[in-house]
PDB file of N, CA and C in Angstrom:
ATOM      1  N   MET A   1      66.651 -64.673 160.803  1.00  0.00           N
ATOM      2  CA  MET A   1      65.959 -63.423 160.661  1.00  0.00           C
ATOM      3  C   MET A   1      66.607 -62.565 159.582  1.00  0.00           C
ATOM      4  N   ALA A   2      67.928 -62.540 159.569  1.00  0.00           N
ATOM      5  CA  ALA A   2      68.635 -61.751 158.563  1.00  0.00           C
ATOM      6  C   ALA A   2      68.424 -62.331 157.177  1.00  0.00           C
ATOM      7  N   ASP A   3      68.334 -63.666 157.107  1.00  0.00           N
ATOM      8  CA  ASP A   3      68.100 -64.319 155.814  1.00  0.00           C
ATOM      9  C   ASP A   3      66.733 -63.949 155.248  1.00  0.00           C
ATOM     10  N   VAL A   4      65.743 -63.853 156.113  1.00  0.00           N
ATOM     11  CA  VAL A   4      64.385 -63.495 155.680  1.00  0.00           C
ATOM     12  C   VAL A   4      64.377 -62.064 155.149  1.00  0.00           C
ATOM     13  N   ALA A   5      65.059 -61.179 155.854  1.00  0.00           N
ATOM     14  CA  ALA A   5      65.122 -59.778 155.428  1.00  0.00           C
ATOM     15  C   ALA A   5      65.848 -59.651 154.093  1.00  0.00           C
ATOM     16  N   CYS A   6      66.929 -60.398 153.938  1.00  0.00           N
ATOM     17  CA  CYS A   6      67.677 -60.364 152.670  1.00  0.00           C
ATOM     18  C   CYS A   6      66.831 -60.898 151.521  1.00  0.00           C
ATOM     19  N   THR A   7      66.086 -61.949 151.803  1.00  0.00           N
ATOM     20  CA  THR A   7      65.222 -62.538 150.777  1.00  0.00           C
ATOM     21  C   THR A   7      64.126 -61.557 150.370  1.00  0.00           C
ATOM     22  N   GLN A   8      63.514 -60.910 151.356  1.00  0.00           N
ATOM     23  CA  GLN A   8      62.466 -59.931 151.062  1.00  0.00           C
ATOM     24  C   GLN A   8      63.028 -58.743 150.280  1.00  0.00           C
ATOM     25  N   LEU A   9      64.219 -58.306 150.669  1.00  0.00           N
ATOM     26  CA  LEU A   9      64.861 -57.197 149.966  1.00  0.00           C
ATOM     27  C   LEU A   9      65.175 -57.582 148.525  1.00  0.00           C
ATOM     28  N   ALA A  10      65.645 -58.801 148.327  1.00  0.00           N
ATOM     29  CA  ALA A  10      65.957 -59.280 146.978  1.00  0.00           C
ATOM     30  C   ALA A  10      64.692 -59.363 146.133  1.00  0.00           C
ATOM     31  N   ARG A  11      63.602 -59.871 146.721  1.00  0.00           N
ATOM     32  CA  ARG A  11      62.331 -59.954 145.991  1.00  0.00           C
ATOM     33  C   ARG A  11      61.816 -58.567 145.628  1.00  0.00           C
ATOM     34  N   SER A  12      61.930 -57.653 146.560  1.00  0.00           N
ATOM     35  CA  SER A  12      61.492 -56.277 146.321  1.00  0.00           C
ATOM     36  C   SER A  12      62.314 -55.641 145.204  1.00  0.00           C
ATOM     37  N   SER A  13      63.598 -55.908 145.237  1.00  0.00           N
ATOM     38  CA  SER A  13      64.492 -55.381 144.205  1.00  0.00           C
ATOM     39  C   SER A  13      64.149 -55.969 142.838  1.00  0.00           C
ATOM     40  N   ILE A  14      63.860 -57.263 142.823  1.00  0.00           N
ATOM     41  CA  ILE A  14      63.497 -57.934 141.565  1.00  0.00           C
ATOM     42  C   ILE A  14      62.202 -57.350 141.014  1.00  0.00           C
ATOM     43  N   LYS A  15      61.213 -57.134 141.890  1.00  0.00           N
ATOM     44  CA  LYS A  15      59.941 -56.549 141.453  1.00  0.00           C
ATOM     45  C   LYS A  15      60.156 -55.144 140.897  1.00  0.00           C
ATOM     46  N   SER A  16      61.044 -54.409 141.535  1.00  0.00           N
ATOM     47  CA  SER A  16      61.347 -53.057 141.062  1.00  0.00           C
ATOM     48  C   SER A  16      61.969 -53.100 139.667  1.00  0.00           C
ATOM     49  N   TYR A  17      62.908 -54.017 139.476  1.00  0.00           N
ATOM     50  CA  TYR A  17      63.538 -54.167 138.158  1.00  0.00           C
ATOM     51  C   TYR A  17      62.529 -54.633 137.111  1.00  0.00           C
ATOM     52  N   GLU A  18      61.634 -55.538 137.513  1.00  0.00           N
ATOM     53  CA  GLU A  18      60.617 -56.019 136.584  1.00  0.00           C
ATOM     54  C   GLU A  18      59.690 -54.883 136.152  1.00  0.00           C
ATOM     55  N   ALA A  19      59.337 -54.014 137.097  1.00  0.00           N
ATOM     56  CA  ALA A  19      58.492 -52.863 136.774  1.00  0.00           C
ATOM     57  C   ALA A  19      59.223 -51.907 135.833  1.00  0.00           C
ATOM     58  N   GLU A  20      60.503 -51.708 136.082  1.00  0.00           N
ATOM     59  CA  GLU A  20      61.302 -50.839 135.220  1.00  0.00           C
ATOM     60  C   GLU A  20      61.415 -51.432 133.813  1.00  0.00           C
ATOM     61  N   ILE A  21      61.606 -52.732 133.730  1.00  0.00           N
ATOM     62  CA  ILE A  21      61.692 -53.412 132.435  1.00  0.00           C
ATOM     63  C   ILE A  21      60.367 -53.284 131.689  1.00  0.00           C
ATOM     64  N   ALA A  22      59.252 -53.451 132.401  1.00  0.00           N
ATOM     65  CA  ALA A  22      57.935 -53.326 131.774  1.00  0.00           C
ATOM     66  C   ALA A  22      57.727 -51.910 131.233  1.00  0.00           C
ATOM     67  N   ALA A  23      58.148 -50.907 131.993  1.00  0.00           N
ATOM     68  CA  ALA A  23      58.019 -49.519 131.538  1.00  0.00           C
ATOM     69  C   ALA A  23      58.884 -49.273 130.302  1.00  0.00           C
ATOM     70  N   LEU A  24      60.086 -49.823 130.293  1.00  0.00           N
ATOM     71  CA  LEU A  24      60.968 -49.663 129.138  1.00  0.00           C
ATOM     72  C   LEU A  24      60.406 -50.372 127.906  1.00  0.00           C
ATOM     73  N   LYS A  25      59.810 -51.540 128.109  1.00  0.00           N
ATOM     74  CA  LYS A  25      59.176 -52.249 126.991  1.00  0.00           C
ATOM     75  C   LYS A  25      58.028 -51.427 126.418  1.00  0.00           C
ATOM     76  N   HIS A  26      57.277 -50.784 127.300  1.00  0.00           N
ATOM     77  CA  HIS A  26      56.177 -49.926 126.858  1.00  0.00           C
ATOM     78  C   HIS A  26      56.714 -48.744 126.046  1.00  0.00           C
ATOM     79  N   GLN A  27      57.806 -48.148 126.506  1.00  0.00           N
ATOM     80  CA  GLN A  27      58.425 -47.040 125.772  1.00  0.00           C
ATOM     81  C   GLN A  27      58.920 -47.504 124.408  1.00  0.00           C
ATOM     82  N   ILE A  28      59.498 -48.685 124.350  1.00  0.00           N
ATOM     83  CA  ILE A  28      59.990 -49.235 123.081  1.00  0.00           C
ATOM     84  C   ILE A  28      58.828 -49.422 122.114  1.00  0.00           C
ATOM     85  N   GLU A  29      57.714 -49.967 122.598  1.00  0.00           N
ATOM     86  CA  GLU A  29      56.542 -50.164 121.747  1.00  0.00           C
ATOM     87  C   GLU A  29      56.021 -48.833 121.219  1.00  0.00           C
ATOM     88  N   ALA A  30      55.981 -47.820 122.087  1.00  0.00           N
ATOM     89  CA  ALA A  30      55.507 -46.500 121.666  1.00  0.00           C
ATOM     90  C   ALA A  30      56.433 -45.908 120.606  1.00  0.00           C
ATOM     91  N   LEU A  31      57.730 -46.061 120.798  1.00  0.00           N
ATOM     92  CA  LEU A  31      58.687 -45.546 119.818  1.00  0.00           C
ATOM     93  C   LEU A  31      58.599 -46.305 118.500  1.00  0.00           C
ATOM     94  N   GLN A  32      58.380 -47.608 118.565  1.00  0.00           N
ATOM     95  CA  GLN A  32      58.220 -48.394 117.342  1.00  0.00           C
ATOM     96  C   GLN A  32      56.981 -47.947 116.575  1.00  0.00           C
ATOM     97  N   MET A  33      55.914 -47.619 117.292  1.00  0.00           N
ATOM     98  CA  MET A  33      54.704 -47.126 116.635  1.00  0.00           C
ATOM     99  C   MET A  33      54.964 -45.773 115.975  1.00  0.00           C
ATOM    100  N   LYS A  34      55.735 -44.909 116.640  1.00  0.00           N
ATOM    101  CA  LYS A  34      56.072 -43.611 116.051  1.00  0.00           C
ATOM    102  C   LYS A  34      56.920 -43.783 114.802  1.00  0.00           C
ATOM    103  N   VAL A  35      57.883 -44.679 114.866  1.00  0.00           N
ATOM    104  CA  VAL A  35      58.739 -44.946 113.707  1.00  0.00           C
ATOM    105  C   VAL A  35      57.896 -45.470 112.553  1.00  0.00           C
ATOM    106  N   GLN A  36      56.978 -46.377 112.843  1.00  0.00           N
ATOM    107  CA  GLN A  36      56.110 -46.931 111.799  1.00  0.00           C
ATOM    108  C   GLN A  36      55.242 -45.837 111.187  1.00  0.00           C
ATOM    109  N   ALA A  37      54.716 -44.954 112.026  1.00  0.00           N
ATOM    110  CA  ALA A  37      53.891 -43.852 111.522  1.00  0.00           C
ATOM    111  C   ALA A  37      54.718 -42.934 110.625  1.00  0.00           C
ATOM    112  N   LEU A  38      55.947 -42.645 111.021  1.00  0.00           N
ATOM    113  CA  LEU A  38      56.811 -41.797 110.200  1.00  0.00           C
ATOM    114  C   LEU A  38      57.176 -42.481 108.889  1.00  0.00           C
ATOM    115  N   GLU A  39      57.407 -43.781 108.928  1.00  0.00           N
ATOM    116  CA  GLU A  39      57.698 -44.534 107.702  1.00  0.00           C
ATOM    117  C   GLU A  39      56.496 -44.516 106.764  1.00  0.00           C
ATOM    118  N   ASN A  40      55.300 -44.690 107.324  1.00  0.00           N
ATOM    119  CA  ASN A  40      54.089 -44.643 106.507  1.00  0.00           C
ATOM    120  C   ASN A  40      53.912 -43.266 105.882  1.00  0.00           C
ATOM    121  N   TYR A  41      54.165 -42.214 106.663  1.00  0.00           N
ATOM    122  CA  TYR A  41      54.058 -40.847 106.160  1.00  0.00           C
ATOM    123  C   TYR A  41      55.082 -40.613 105.048  1.00  0.00           C
ATOM    124  N   ARG A  42      56.319 -41.051 105.272  1.00  0.00           N
ATOM    125  CA  ARG A  42      57.367 -40.881 104.268  1.00  0.00           C
ATOM    126  C   ARG A  42      57.011 -41.630 102.991  1.00  0.00           C
ATOM    127  N   HIS A  43      56.501 -42.835 103.138  1.00  0.00           N
ATOM    128  CA  HIS A  43      56.115 -43.639 101.976  1.00  0.00           C
ATOM    129  C   HIS A  43      54.976 -42.959 101.205  1.00  0.00           C
ATOM    130  N   ALA A  44      53.996 -42.435 101.929  1.00  0.00           N
ATOM    131  CA  ALA A  44      52.870 -41.753 101.280  1.00  0.00           C
ATOM    132  C   ALA A  44      53.340 -40.508 100.542  1.00  0.00           C
ATOM    133  N   LYS A  45      54.232 -39.739 101.152  1.00  0.00           N
ATOM    134  CA  LYS A  45      54.744 -38.530 100.501  1.00  0.00           C
ATOM    135  C   LYS A  45      55.589 -38.888  99.285  1.00  0.00           C
ATOM    136  N   HIS A  46      56.361 -39.960  99.377  1.00  0.00           N
ATOM    137  CA  HIS A  46      57.171 -40.401  98.242  1.00  0.00           C
ATOM    138  C   HIS A  46      56.255 -40.818  97.092  1.00  0.00           C
ATOM    139  N   LYS A  47      55.199 -41.542  97.435  1.00  0.00           N
ATOM    140  CA  LYS A  47      54.236 -41.985  96.431  1.00  0.00           C
ATOM    141  C   LYS A  47      53.546 -40.776  95.794  1.00  0.00           C
ATOM    142  N   GLU A  48      53.184 -39.807  96.633  1.00  0.00           N
ATOM    143  CA  GLU A  48      52.534 -38.586  96.145  1.00  0.00           C
ATOM    144  C   GLU A  48      53.480 -37.814  95.225  1.00  0.00           C
ATOM    145  N   TYR A  49      54.725 -37.707  95.622  1.00  0.00           N
ATOM    146  CA  TYR A  49      55.714 -36.983  94.824  1.00  0.00           C
ATOM    147  C   TYR A  49      55.962 -37.703  93.503  1.00  0.00           C
ATOM    148  N   ALA A  50      56.044 -39.021  93.551  1.00  0.00           N
ATOM    149  CA  ALA A  50      56.290 -39.801  92.335  1.00  0.00           C
ATOM    150  C   ALA A  50      55.113 -39.705  91.375  1.00  0.00           C
ATOM    151  N   GLY A  51      53.917 -39.466  91.907  1.00  0.00           N
ATOM    152  CA  GLY A  51      52.730 -39.371  91.072  1.00  0.00           C
ATOM    153  C   GLY A  51      52.589 -38.045  90.358  1.00  0.00           C
ATOM    154  N   LEU A  52      53.364 -37.058  90.737  1.00  0.00           N
ATOM    155  CA  LEU A  52      53.275 -35.757  90.073  1.00  0.00           C
ATOM    156  C   LEU A  52      53.837 -35.854  88.669  1.00  0.00           C
ATOM    157  N   LYS A  53      53.212 -35.149  87.735  1.00  0.00           N
ATOM    158  CA  LYS A  53      53.698 -35.157  86.355  1.00  0.00           C
ATOM    159  C   LYS A  53      54.805 -34.113  86.226  1.00  0.00           C
ATOM    160  N   PRO A  54      55.995 -34.521  85.846  1.00  0.00           N
ATOM    161  CA  PRO A  54      57.104 -33.565  85.756  1.00  0.00           C
ATOM    162  C   PRO A  54      56.947 -32.581  84.596  1.00  0.00           C
ATOM    163  N   ASN A  55      56.156 -32.898  83.583  1.00  0.00           N
ATOM    164  CA  ASN A  55      56.024 -32.015  82.426  1.00  0.00           C
ATOM    165  C   ASN A  55      54.720 -31.233  82.416  1.00  0.00           C
ATOM    166  N   SER A  56      54.039 -31.159  83.535  1.00  0.00           N
ATOM    167  CA  SER A  56      52.790 -30.407  83.566  1.00  0.00           C
ATOM    168  C   SER A  56      53.081 -28.916  83.514  1.00  0.00           C
ATOM    169  N   ARG A  57      52.093 -28.164  83.089  1.00  0.00           N
ATOM    170  CA  ARG A  57      52.288 -26.711  82.957  1.00  0.00           C
ATOM    171  C   ARG A  57      52.632 -26.078  84.298  1.00  0.00           C
ATOM    172  N   SER A  58      52.054 -26.559  85.357  1.00  0.00           N
ATOM    173  CA  SER A  58      52.333 -25.967  86.666  1.00  0.00           C
ATOM    174  C   SER A  58      53.798 -26.143  87.045  1.00  0.00           C
ATOM    175  N   SER A  59      54.434 -27.218  86.570  1.00  0.00           N
ATOM    176  CA  SER A  59      55.845 -27.400  86.880  1.00  0.00           C
ATOM    177  C   SER A  59      56.724 -26.525  86.001  1.00  0.00           C
ATOM    178  N   LYS A  60      56.160 -25.934  84.960  1.00  0.00           N
ATOM    179  CA  LYS A  60      56.924 -25.057  84.080  1.00  0.00           C
ATOM    180  C   LYS A  60      57.048 -23.647  84.657  1.00  0.00           C
ATOM    181  N   LEU A  61      56.296 -23.371  85.707  1.00  0.00           N
ATOM    182  CA  LEU A  61      56.376 -22.053  86.315  1.00  0.00           C
ATOM    183  C   LEU A  61      57.695 -21.900  87.055  1.00  0.00           C
ATOM    184  N   SER A  62      58.333 -20.784  86.856  1.00  0.00           N
ATOM    185  CA  SER A  62      59.571 -20.525  87.589  1.00  0.00           C
ATOM    186  C   SER A  62      59.215 -20.013  88.973  1.00  0.00           C
ATOM    187  N   THR A  63      60.202 -19.704  89.762  1.00  0.00           N
ATOM    188  CA  THR A  63      59.937 -19.203  91.108  1.00  0.00           C
ATOM    189  C   THR A  63      59.259 -17.844  91.068  1.00  0.00           C
ATOM    190  N   THR A  64      59.362 -17.132  89.949  1.00  0.00           N
ATOM    191  CA  THR A  64      58.707 -15.829  89.834  1.00  0.00           C
ATOM    192  C   THR A  64      57.279 -15.967  89.336  1.00  0.00           C
ATOM    193  N   GLY A  65      56.869 -17.163  88.936  1.00  0.00           N
ATOM    194  CA  GLY A  65      55.518 -17.376  88.453  1.00  0.00           C
ATOM    195  C   GLY A  65      55.386 -17.166  86.957  1.00  0.00           C
ATOM    196  N   VAL A  66      56.500 -17.070  86.234  1.00  0.00           N
ATOM    197  CA  VAL A  66      56.477 -16.848  84.792  1.00  0.00           C
ATOM    198  C   VAL A  66      56.669 -18.181  84.085  1.00  0.00           C
ATOM    199  N   ILE A  67      55.862 -18.430  83.046  1.00  0.00           N
ATOM    200  CA  ILE A  67      55.982 -19.672  82.284  1.00  0.00           C
ATOM    201  C   ILE A  67      57.139 -19.542  81.305  1.00  0.00           C
ATOM    202  N   ASP A  68      57.956 -20.592  81.244  1.00  0.00           N
ATOM    203  CA  ASP A  68      59.073 -20.634  80.303  1.00  0.00           C
ATOM    204  C   ASP A  68      58.515 -20.922  78.915  1.00  0.00           C
ATOM    205  N   VAL A  69      58.441 -19.896  78.069  1.00  0.00           N
ATOM    206  CA  VAL A  69      57.825 -20.002  76.747  1.00  0.00           C
ATOM    207  C   VAL A  69      58.598 -20.959  75.855  1.00  0.00           C
ATOM    208  N   LYS A  70      59.912 -20.970  75.914  1.00  0.00           N
ATOM    209  CA  LYS A  70      60.714 -21.870  75.082  1.00  0.00           C
ATOM    210  C   LYS A  70      60.377 -23.326  75.391  1.00  0.00           C
ATOM    211  N   THR A  71      60.264 -23.644  76.663  1.00  0.00           N
ATOM    212  CA  THR A  71      59.967 -25.013  77.057  1.00  0.00           C
ATOM    213  C   THR A  71      58.584 -25.419  76.571  1.00  0.00           C
ATOM    214  N   LEU A  72      57.603 -24.538  76.708  1.00  0.00           N
ATOM    215  CA  LEU A  72      56.257 -24.848  76.236  1.00  0.00           C
ATOM    216  C   LEU A  72      56.250 -25.031  74.729  1.00  0.00           C
ATOM    217  N   TYR A  73      56.993 -24.195  74.012  1.00  0.00           N
ATOM    218  CA  TYR A  73      57.053 -24.277  72.558  1.00  0.00           C
ATOM    219  C   TYR A  73      57.687 -25.598  72.127  1.00  0.00           C
ATOM    220  N   ILE A  74      58.763 -25.975  72.795  1.00  0.00           N
ATOM    221  CA  ILE A  74      59.456 -27.222  72.457  1.00  0.00           C
ATOM    222  C   ILE A  74      58.570 -28.423  72.777  1.00  0.00           C
ATOM    223  N   ASP A  75      57.864 -28.382  73.900  1.00  0.00           N
ATOM    224  CA  ASP A  75      57.022 -29.504  74.304  1.00  0.00           C
ATOM    225  C   ASP A  75      55.854 -29.725  73.354  1.00  0.00           C
ATOM    226  N   HIS A  76      55.355 -28.670  72.750  1.00  0.00           N
ATOM    227  CA  HIS A  76      54.174 -28.792  71.902  1.00  0.00           C
ATOM    228  C   HIS A  76      54.512 -28.963  70.434  1.00  0.00           C
ATOM    229  N   ASN A  77      55.755 -28.977  70.057  1.00  0.00           N
ATOM    230  CA  ASN A  77      56.149 -29.173  68.650  1.00  0.00           C
ATOM    231  C   ASN A  77      56.864 -30.472  68.454  1.00  0.00           C
TER     232      ASN A  77
END
């Protein structure tokens, strides 16, 4: 009788661990999807940033919104 109870307890414990493992695997998959989404976002932003023209007039604006006349003069001569 005690052996049967021990066996049932062991099976119950194993099922509990299996359920916990399944939940952890699900969490890992969700985190991997988040990491992939962040990598895709980072890659897209890097691509977008790399596509910007560094010598465009809009990049010549200073933080005050004033165009650097010397730079424009040098670029066009």
